CSV table of C-alpha atoms in Angstrom, one decimal:
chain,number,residue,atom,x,y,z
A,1311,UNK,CA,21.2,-45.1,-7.0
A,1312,UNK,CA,20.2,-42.6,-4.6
A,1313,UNK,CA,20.7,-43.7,-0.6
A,1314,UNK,CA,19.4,-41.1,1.2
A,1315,UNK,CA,16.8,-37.7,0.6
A,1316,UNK,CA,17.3,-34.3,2.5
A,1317,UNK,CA,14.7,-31.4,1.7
A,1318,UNK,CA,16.5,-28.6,0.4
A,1319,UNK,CA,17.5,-26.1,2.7
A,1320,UNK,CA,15.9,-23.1,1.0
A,1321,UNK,CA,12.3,-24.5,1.6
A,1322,UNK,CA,10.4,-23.7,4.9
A,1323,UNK,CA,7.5,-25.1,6.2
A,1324,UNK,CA,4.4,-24.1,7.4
A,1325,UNK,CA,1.1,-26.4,8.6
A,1326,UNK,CA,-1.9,-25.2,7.9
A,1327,UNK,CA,-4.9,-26.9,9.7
A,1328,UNK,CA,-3.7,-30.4,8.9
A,1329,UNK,CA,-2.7,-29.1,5.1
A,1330,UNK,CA,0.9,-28.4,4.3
A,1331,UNK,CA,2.3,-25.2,2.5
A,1332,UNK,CA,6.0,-25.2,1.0
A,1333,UNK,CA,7.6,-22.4,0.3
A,1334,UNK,CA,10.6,-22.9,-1.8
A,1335,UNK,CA,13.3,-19.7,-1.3
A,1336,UNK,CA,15.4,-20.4,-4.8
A,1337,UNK,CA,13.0,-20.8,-7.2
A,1338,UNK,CA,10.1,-18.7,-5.6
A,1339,UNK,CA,7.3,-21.1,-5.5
A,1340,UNK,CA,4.5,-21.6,-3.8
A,1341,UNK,CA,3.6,-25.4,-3.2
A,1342,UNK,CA,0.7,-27.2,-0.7
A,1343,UNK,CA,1.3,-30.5,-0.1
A,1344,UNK,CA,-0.9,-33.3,2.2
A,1345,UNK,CA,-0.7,-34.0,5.5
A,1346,UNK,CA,1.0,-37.0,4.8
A,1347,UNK,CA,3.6,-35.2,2.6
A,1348,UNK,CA,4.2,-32.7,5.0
A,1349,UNK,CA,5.3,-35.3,7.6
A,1350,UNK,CA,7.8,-36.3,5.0
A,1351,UNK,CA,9.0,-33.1,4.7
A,1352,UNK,CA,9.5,-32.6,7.9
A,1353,UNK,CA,11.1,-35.8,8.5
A,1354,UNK,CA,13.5,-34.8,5.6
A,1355,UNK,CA,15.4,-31.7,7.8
A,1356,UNK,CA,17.8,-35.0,8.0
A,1357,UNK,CA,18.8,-37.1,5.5
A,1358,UNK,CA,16.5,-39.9,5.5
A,1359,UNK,CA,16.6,-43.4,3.4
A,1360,UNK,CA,13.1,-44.7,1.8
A,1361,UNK,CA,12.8,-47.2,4.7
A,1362,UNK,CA,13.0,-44.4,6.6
A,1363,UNK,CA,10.4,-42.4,5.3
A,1364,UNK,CA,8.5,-45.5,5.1
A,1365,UNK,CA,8.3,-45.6,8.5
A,1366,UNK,CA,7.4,-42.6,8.9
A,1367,UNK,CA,4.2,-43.3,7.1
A,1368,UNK,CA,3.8,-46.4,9.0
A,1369,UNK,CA,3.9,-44.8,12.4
A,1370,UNK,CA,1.1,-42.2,11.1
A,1371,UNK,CA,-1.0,-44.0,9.1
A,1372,UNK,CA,-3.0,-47.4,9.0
A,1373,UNK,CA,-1.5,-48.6,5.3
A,1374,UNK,CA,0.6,-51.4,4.8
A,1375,UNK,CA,4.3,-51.3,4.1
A,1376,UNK,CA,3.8,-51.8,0.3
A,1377,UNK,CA,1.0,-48.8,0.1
A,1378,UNK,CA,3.4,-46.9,2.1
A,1379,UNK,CA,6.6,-46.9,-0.1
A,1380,UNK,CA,4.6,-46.4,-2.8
A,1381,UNK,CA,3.6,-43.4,-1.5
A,1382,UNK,CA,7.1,-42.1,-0.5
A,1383,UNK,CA,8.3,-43.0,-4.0
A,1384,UNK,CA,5.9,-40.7,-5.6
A,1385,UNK,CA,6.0,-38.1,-3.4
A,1386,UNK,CA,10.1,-38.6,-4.2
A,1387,UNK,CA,9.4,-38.7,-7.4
A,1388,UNK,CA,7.3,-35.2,-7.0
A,1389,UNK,CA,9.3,-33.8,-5.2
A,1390,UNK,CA,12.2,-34.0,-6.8
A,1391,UNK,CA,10.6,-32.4,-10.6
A,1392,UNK,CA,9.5,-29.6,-7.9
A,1393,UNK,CA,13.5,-29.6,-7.0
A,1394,UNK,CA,12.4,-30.0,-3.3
A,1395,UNK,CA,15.2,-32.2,-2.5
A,1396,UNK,CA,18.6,-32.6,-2.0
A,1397,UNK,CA,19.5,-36.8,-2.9
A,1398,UNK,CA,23.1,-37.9,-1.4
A,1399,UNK,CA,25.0,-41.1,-1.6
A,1400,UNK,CA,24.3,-41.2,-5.7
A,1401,UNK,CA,26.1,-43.9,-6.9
B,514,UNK,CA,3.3,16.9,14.5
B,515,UNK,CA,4.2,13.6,15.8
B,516,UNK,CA,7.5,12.4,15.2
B,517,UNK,CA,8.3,8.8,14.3
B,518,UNK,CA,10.1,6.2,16.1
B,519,UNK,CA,12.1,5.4,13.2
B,520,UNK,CA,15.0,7.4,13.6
B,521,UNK,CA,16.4,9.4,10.4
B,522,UNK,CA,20.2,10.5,10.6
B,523,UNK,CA,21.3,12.8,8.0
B,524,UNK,CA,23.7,15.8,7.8
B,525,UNK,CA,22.1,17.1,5.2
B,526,UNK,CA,18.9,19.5,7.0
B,527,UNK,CA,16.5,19.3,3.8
B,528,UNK,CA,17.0,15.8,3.9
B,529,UNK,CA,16.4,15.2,7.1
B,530,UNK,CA,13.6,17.3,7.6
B,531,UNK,CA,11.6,16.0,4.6
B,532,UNK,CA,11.9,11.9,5.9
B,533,UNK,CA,11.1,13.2,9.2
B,534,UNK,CA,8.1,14.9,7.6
B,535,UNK,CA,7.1,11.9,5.5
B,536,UNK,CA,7.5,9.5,8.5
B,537,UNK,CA,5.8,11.4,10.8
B,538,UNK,CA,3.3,12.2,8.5
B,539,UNK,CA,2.6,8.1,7.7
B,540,UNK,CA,2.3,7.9,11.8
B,541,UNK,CA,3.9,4.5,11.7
B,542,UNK,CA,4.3,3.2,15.5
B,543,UNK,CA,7.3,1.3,15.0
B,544,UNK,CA,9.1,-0.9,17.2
B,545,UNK,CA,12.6,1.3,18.6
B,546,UNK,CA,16.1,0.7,17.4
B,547,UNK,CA,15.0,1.1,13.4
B,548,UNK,CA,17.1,4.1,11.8
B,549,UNK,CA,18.1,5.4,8.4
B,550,UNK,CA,21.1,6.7,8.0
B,551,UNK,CA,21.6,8.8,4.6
B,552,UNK,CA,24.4,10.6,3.3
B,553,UNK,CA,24.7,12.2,-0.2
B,554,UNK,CA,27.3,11.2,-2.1
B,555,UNK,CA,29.2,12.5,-5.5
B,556,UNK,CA,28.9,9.5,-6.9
B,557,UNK,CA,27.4,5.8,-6.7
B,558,UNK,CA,28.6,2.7,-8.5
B,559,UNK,CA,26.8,0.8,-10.7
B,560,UNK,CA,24.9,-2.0,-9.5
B,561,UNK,CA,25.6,-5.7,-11.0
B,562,UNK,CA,24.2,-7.8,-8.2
B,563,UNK,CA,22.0,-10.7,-7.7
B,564,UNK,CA,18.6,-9.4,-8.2
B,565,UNK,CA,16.3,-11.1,-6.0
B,566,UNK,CA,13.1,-8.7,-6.3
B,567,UNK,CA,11.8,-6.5,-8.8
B,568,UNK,CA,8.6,-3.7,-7.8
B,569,UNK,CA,7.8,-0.6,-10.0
B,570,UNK,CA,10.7,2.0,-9.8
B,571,UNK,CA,12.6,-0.1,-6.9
B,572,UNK,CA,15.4,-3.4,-7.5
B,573,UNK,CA,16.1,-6.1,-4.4
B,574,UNK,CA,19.3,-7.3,-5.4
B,575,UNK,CA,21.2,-9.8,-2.3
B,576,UNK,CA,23.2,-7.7,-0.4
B,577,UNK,CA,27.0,-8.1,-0.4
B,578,UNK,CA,27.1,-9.9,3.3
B,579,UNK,CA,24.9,-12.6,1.0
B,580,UNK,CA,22.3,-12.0,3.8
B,581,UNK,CA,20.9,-9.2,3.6
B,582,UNK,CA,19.5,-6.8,0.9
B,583,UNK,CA,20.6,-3.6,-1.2
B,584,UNK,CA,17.8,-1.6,-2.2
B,585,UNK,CA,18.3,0.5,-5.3
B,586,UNK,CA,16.1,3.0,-7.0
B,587,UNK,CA,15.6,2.7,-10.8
B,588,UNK,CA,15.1,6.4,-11.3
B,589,UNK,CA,17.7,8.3,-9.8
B,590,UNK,CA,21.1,7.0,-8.0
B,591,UNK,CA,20.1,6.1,-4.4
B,592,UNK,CA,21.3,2.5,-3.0
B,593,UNK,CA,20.3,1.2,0.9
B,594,UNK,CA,22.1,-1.4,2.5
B,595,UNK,CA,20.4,-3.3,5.1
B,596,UNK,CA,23.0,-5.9,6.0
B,597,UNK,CA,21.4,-9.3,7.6
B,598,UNK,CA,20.1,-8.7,11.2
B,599,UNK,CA,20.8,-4.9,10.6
B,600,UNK,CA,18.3,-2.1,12.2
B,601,UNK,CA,19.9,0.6,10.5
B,602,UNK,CA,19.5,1.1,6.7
B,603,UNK,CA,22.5,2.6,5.5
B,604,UNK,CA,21.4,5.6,2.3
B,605,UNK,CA,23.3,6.7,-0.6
B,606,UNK,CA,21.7,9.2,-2.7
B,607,UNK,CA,23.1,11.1,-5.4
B,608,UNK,CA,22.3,14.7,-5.8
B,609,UNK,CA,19.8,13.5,-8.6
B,610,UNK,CA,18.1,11.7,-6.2
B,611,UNK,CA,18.1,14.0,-3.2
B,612,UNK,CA,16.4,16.8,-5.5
B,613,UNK,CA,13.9,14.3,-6.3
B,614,UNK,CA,13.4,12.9,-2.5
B,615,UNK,CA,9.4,13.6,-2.9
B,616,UNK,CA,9.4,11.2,-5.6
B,617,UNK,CA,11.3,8.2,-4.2
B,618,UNK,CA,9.4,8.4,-0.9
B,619,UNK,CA,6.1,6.3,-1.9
B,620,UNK,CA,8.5,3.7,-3.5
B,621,UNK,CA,12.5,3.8,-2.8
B,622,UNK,CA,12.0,4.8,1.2
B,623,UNK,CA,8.6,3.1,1.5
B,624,UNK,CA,10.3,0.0,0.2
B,625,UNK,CA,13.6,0.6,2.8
B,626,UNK,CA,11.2,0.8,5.8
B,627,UNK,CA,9.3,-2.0,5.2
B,628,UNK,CA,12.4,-4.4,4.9
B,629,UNK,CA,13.4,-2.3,8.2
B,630,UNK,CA,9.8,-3.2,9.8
B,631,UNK,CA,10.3,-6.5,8.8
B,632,UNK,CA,13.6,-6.8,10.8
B,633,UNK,CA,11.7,-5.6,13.7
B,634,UNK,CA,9.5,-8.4,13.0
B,635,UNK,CA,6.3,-6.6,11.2
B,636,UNK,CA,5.6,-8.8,8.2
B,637,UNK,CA,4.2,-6.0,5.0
B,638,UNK,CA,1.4,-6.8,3.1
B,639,UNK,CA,-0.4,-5.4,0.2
B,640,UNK,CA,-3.9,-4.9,1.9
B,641,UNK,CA,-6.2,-2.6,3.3
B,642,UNK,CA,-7.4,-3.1,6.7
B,643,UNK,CA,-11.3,-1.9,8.4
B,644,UNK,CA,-12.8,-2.5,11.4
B,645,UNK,CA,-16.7,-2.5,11.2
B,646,UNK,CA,-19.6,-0.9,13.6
B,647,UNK,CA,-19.6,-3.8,16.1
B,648,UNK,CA,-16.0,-3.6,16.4
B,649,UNK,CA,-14.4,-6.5,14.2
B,650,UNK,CA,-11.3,-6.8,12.0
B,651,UNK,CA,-11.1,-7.1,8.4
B,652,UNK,CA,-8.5,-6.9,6.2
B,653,UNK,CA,-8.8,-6.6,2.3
B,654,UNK,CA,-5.9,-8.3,0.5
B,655,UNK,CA,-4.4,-8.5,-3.3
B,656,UNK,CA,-3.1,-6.7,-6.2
B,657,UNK,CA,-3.2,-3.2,-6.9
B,658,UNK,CA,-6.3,-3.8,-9.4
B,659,UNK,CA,-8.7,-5.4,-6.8
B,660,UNK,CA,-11.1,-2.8,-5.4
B,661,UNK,CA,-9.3,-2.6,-2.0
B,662,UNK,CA,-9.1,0.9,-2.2
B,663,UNK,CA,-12.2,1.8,-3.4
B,664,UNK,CA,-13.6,-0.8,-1.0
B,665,UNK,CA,-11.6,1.2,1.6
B,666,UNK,CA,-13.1,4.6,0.8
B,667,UNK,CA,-16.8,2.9,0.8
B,668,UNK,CA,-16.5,1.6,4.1
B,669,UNK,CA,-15.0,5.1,5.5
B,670,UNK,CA,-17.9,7.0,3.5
B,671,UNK,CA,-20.1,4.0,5.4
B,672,UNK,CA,-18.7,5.1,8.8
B,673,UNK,CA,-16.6,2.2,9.4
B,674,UNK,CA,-13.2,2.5,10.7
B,675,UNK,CA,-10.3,2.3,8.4
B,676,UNK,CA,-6.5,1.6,8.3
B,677,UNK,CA,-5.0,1.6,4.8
B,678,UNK,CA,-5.6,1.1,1.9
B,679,UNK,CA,-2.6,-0.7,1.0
B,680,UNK,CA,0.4,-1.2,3.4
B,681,UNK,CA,-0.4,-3.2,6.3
B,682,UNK,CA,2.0,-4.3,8.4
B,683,UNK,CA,1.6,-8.3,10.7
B,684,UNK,CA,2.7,-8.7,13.9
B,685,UNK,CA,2.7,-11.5,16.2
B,686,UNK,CA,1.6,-10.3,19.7
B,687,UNK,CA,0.5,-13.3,22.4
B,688,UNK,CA,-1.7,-15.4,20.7
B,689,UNK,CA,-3.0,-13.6,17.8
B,690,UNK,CA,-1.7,-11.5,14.8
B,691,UNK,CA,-2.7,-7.7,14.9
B,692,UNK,CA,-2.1,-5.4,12.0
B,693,UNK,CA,-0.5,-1.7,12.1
B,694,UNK,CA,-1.3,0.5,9.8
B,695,UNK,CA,0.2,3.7,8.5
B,696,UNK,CA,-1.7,7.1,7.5
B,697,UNK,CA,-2.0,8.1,4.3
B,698,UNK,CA,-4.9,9.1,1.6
B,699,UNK,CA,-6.7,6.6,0.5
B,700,UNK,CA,-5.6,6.2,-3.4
B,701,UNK,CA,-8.3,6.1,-6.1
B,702,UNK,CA,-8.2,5.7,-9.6
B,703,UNK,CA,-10.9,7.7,-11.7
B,704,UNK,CA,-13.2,4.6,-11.9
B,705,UNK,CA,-13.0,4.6,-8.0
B,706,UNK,CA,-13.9,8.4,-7.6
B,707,UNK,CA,-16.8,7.9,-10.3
B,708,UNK,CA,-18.2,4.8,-8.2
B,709,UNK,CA,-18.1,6.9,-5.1
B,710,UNK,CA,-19.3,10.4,-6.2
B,711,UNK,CA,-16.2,11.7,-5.0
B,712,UNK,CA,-14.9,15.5,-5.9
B,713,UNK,CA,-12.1,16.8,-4.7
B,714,UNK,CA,-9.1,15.1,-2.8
B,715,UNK,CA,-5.2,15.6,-3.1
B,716,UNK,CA,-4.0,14.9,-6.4
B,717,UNK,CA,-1.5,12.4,-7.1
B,718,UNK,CA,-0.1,12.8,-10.3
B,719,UNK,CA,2.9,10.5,-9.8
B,720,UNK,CA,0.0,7.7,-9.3
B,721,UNK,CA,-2.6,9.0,-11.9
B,722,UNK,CA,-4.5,8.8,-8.6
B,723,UNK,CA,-6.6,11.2,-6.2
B,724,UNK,CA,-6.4,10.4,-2.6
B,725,UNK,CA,-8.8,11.1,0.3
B,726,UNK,CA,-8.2,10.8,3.9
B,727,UNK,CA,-10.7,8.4,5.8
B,728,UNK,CA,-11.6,11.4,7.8
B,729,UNK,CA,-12.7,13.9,4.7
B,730,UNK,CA,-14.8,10.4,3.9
B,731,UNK,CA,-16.6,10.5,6.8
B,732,UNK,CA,-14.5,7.5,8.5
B,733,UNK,CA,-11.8,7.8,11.4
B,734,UNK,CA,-8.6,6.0,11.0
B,735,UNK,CA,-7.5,3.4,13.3
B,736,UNK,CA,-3.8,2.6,13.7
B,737,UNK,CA,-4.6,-0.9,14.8
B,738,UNK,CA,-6.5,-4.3,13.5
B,739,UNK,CA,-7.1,-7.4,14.7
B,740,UNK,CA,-8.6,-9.0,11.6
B,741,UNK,CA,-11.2,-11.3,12.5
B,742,UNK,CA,-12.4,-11.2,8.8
B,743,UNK,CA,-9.9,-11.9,5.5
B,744,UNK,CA,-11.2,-11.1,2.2
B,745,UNK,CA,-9.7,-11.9,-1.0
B,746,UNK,CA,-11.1,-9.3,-3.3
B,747,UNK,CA,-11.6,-9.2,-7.3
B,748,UNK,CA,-13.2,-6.9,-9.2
B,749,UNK,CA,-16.7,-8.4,-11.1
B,750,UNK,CA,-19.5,-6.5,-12.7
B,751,UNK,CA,-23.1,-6.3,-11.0
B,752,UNK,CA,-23.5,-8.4,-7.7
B,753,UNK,CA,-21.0,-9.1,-4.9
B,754,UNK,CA,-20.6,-12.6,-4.1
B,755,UNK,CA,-18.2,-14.7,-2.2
B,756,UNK,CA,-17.5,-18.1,-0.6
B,757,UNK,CA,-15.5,-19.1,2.4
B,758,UNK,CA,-11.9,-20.6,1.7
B,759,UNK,CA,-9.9,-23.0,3.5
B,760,UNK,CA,-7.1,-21.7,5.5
B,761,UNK,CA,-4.2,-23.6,3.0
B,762,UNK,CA,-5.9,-22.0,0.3
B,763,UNK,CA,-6.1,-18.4,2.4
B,764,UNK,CA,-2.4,-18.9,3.1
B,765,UNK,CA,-1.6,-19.3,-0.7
B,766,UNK,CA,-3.5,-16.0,-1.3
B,767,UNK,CA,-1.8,-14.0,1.2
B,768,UNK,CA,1.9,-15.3,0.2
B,769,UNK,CA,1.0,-13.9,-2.8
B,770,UNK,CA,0.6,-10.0,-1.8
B,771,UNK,CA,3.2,-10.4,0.9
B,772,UNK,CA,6.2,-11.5,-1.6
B,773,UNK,CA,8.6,-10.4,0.6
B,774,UNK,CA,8.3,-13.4,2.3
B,775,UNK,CA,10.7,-15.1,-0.5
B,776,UNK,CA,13.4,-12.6,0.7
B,777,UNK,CA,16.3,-13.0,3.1
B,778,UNK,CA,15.9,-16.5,4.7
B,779,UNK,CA,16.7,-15.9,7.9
B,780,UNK,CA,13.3,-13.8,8.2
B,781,UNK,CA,11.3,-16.4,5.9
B,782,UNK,CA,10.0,-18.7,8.3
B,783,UNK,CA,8.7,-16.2,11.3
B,784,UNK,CA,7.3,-13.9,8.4
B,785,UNK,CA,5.4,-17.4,7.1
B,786,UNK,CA,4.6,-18.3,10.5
B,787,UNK,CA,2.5,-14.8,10.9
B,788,UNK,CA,0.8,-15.6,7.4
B,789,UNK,CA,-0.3,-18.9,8.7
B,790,UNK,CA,-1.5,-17.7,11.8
B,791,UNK,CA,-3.9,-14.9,10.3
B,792,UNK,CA,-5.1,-17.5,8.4
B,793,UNK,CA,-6.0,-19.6,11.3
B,794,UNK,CA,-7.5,-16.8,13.6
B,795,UNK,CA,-9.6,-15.1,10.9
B,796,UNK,CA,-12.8,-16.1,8.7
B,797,UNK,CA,-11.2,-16.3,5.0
B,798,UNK,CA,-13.1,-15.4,2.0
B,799,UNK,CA,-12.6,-14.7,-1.8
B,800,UNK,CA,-15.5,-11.8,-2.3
B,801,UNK,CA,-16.2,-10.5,-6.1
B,802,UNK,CA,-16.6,-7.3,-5.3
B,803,UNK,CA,-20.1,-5.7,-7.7
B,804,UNK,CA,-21.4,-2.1,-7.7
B,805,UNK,CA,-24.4,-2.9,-5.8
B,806,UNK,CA,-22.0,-2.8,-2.7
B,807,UNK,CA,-22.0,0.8,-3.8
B,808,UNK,CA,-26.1,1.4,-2.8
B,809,UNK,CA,-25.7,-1.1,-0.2
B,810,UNK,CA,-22.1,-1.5,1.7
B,811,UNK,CA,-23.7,-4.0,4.4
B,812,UNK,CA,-23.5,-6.8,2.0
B,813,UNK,CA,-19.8,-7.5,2.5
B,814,UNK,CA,-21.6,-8.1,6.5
B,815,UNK,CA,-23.9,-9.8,5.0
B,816,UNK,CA,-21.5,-12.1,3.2
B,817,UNK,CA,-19.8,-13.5,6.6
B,818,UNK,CA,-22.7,-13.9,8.5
């Protein structure tokens, strides 16, 4: 089980009128995100648990907790076929 | 002649006096502190690092601080090392390479100078850059296939002022992004020089091209851009159209004709920060460029308006 999610150091980060754009250094891709997944992102410079990012969300956005970490589990999920992340604590 | 603010340090005159000739002859205003410094050498190893880039004739490979960049050309031994942070490229050509110098500069030197620029913190990309009667900006951006030359020679035949064709250079100064540009022919294929009526020119066999100055067009050419305007350009068949784009969308274009972006991470995010803010301070469209634009070059104007 992973604990916490960092955002892999080779991406940076640019924000685009609301509309995020990932560029990711190692593999040479080109990605735009929401604005909603570019908070995340940004939030992810530290490692960050899904409660965390949850929060996140909830400070943001007018969703409920449950709408909320199913959003941050898919954009995990996303994210991490995209290898946009770094996940520590595996156990 | 001008000279250039990019300062070239060789012991060999010929050398010397033929990158002095080439960069004073591309009028680049450059920021000071950038150098080359070439020496020719008996001999250069073979190259086995990590290739990071590939462009016709010219290999990126990481450079052995693991931050910068050795530039190598394919066609003759010549290596530059531009260690990370570095304002000084450090050449190595064989004597194969020095006797072909003419050939490497449009792709081996070009290629060292604009990962120099980009130290200084001019971002390259592939477009060609205009500035219109009533005074605004535009920049043409994409692949070498596009119609930004030809659009480019157009536009100078048309009176307009123009740039390059090709190599423009971002820089962030206050609040906006303004474009440098570098003097050379404008390079057009035979379908180009057809569209345009165009005899005569320089020939540039090494190309397949013919190029044209703006002013033997009719144009003048302008050192400096602020883009107001972004166009995307493709080539189509009868009628110029275009649509406005987003600015994410824009951005996505424009990381795509300045790759370099992807290159030495310590550079990536201010050379993406001056993407996304050309993005924000211009009009971005994605224009299909026809031949009517050829009876009737106001309707790129006519497009934005």
């Amino acid at each position: 089980m992973t604990d916490r999610y960092k955002r892999h150091p080779d991406l940076r980060l640019a924000d685009v009128e609301g509309d995020g754009v990932v560029l990711h250094l190692g593999t040479r891709r080109y990605f735009s995100v929401s604005e909603s997944g570019l908070a995340l992102l940004q939030a992810l410079e530290t490692p960050r648990t899904i409660p965390e990012l949850v929060e996140v969300l909830l400070e943001r956005y007018e969703v409920t907790p449950e709408q909320a970490e199913a959003s941050v589990r898919q954009f995990l999920d996303t994210c991490h076929t995209a290898e946009l992340l770094i996940e520590e604590g595996t156990r | 002649m001008p000279t250039s603010a990019i300062a070239v340090r060789c012991a060999d005159h010929t050398v010397r006096a033929t990158l002095e000739r080439w960069l004073a002859e591309l009028r680049i205003a450059a920021p000071p502190g950038l150098a080359l410094d070439v020496a020719l050498v008996p001999e250069i190893e073979e190259q086995n690092g990590e290739r990071v880039f590939e462009q016709p004739e010219v290999g990126f490979l990481r450079g052995p601080d693991g931050r910068g960049l050795r530039i190598v050309w394919e066609e003759a031994a010549a290596v530059a090392d531009l260690p990370g942070g570095a304002q000084t490229a450090t050449v190595r050509l064989s004597a194969v390479a020095a006797a072909r110098l003419e050939q490497s500069l449009s792709n081996f030197f070009m290629a060292v100078v604009i990962i120099l620029l980009r130290r200084a913190g001019w971002y390259h990309l592939h477009a060609a850059t205009a500035i219109d009667p009533v005074s605004r900006g535009w920049l043409f951006a994409g692949n070498a296939h596009c119609g930004k030359s030809t659009t480019a020679a157009l536009l100078a035949a048309s009176g307009w002022q123009v740039g390059t064709d090709d190599a423009a250079f971002l820089e962030a100064r206050g609040a906006r992004i303004i474009v440098h540009t570098c003097h050379a022919p404008i390079a057009l294929r035979p379908g180009g020089r057809a569209l345009l009526a165009r005899a005569g020119g320089i020939e540039l066999p090494e190309r397949g091209k013919v190029g044209y100055w703006p002013e033997d067009l009719g144009g003048v050419w302008t050192p400096l851009v602020s883009p107001e305007i972004v166009i995307f350009t493709t080539v189509g068949d009868a009628q110029t159209t275009g649509e406005r784009i987003p600015a994410a969308a824009a951005l996505g274009e424009l990381v795509r004709w300045s790759a370099w972006v992807m290159l030495e991470p310590d550079l990536a995010q201010d050379h993406l920060n001056a993407l996304t803010r050309l993005t924000v301070q211009a009009r971005c469209y994605r224009v299909t460029l026809g031949r009517d634009l050829f009876a009737r070059p106001n309707r790129l104007t006519e497009l934005v308006t």
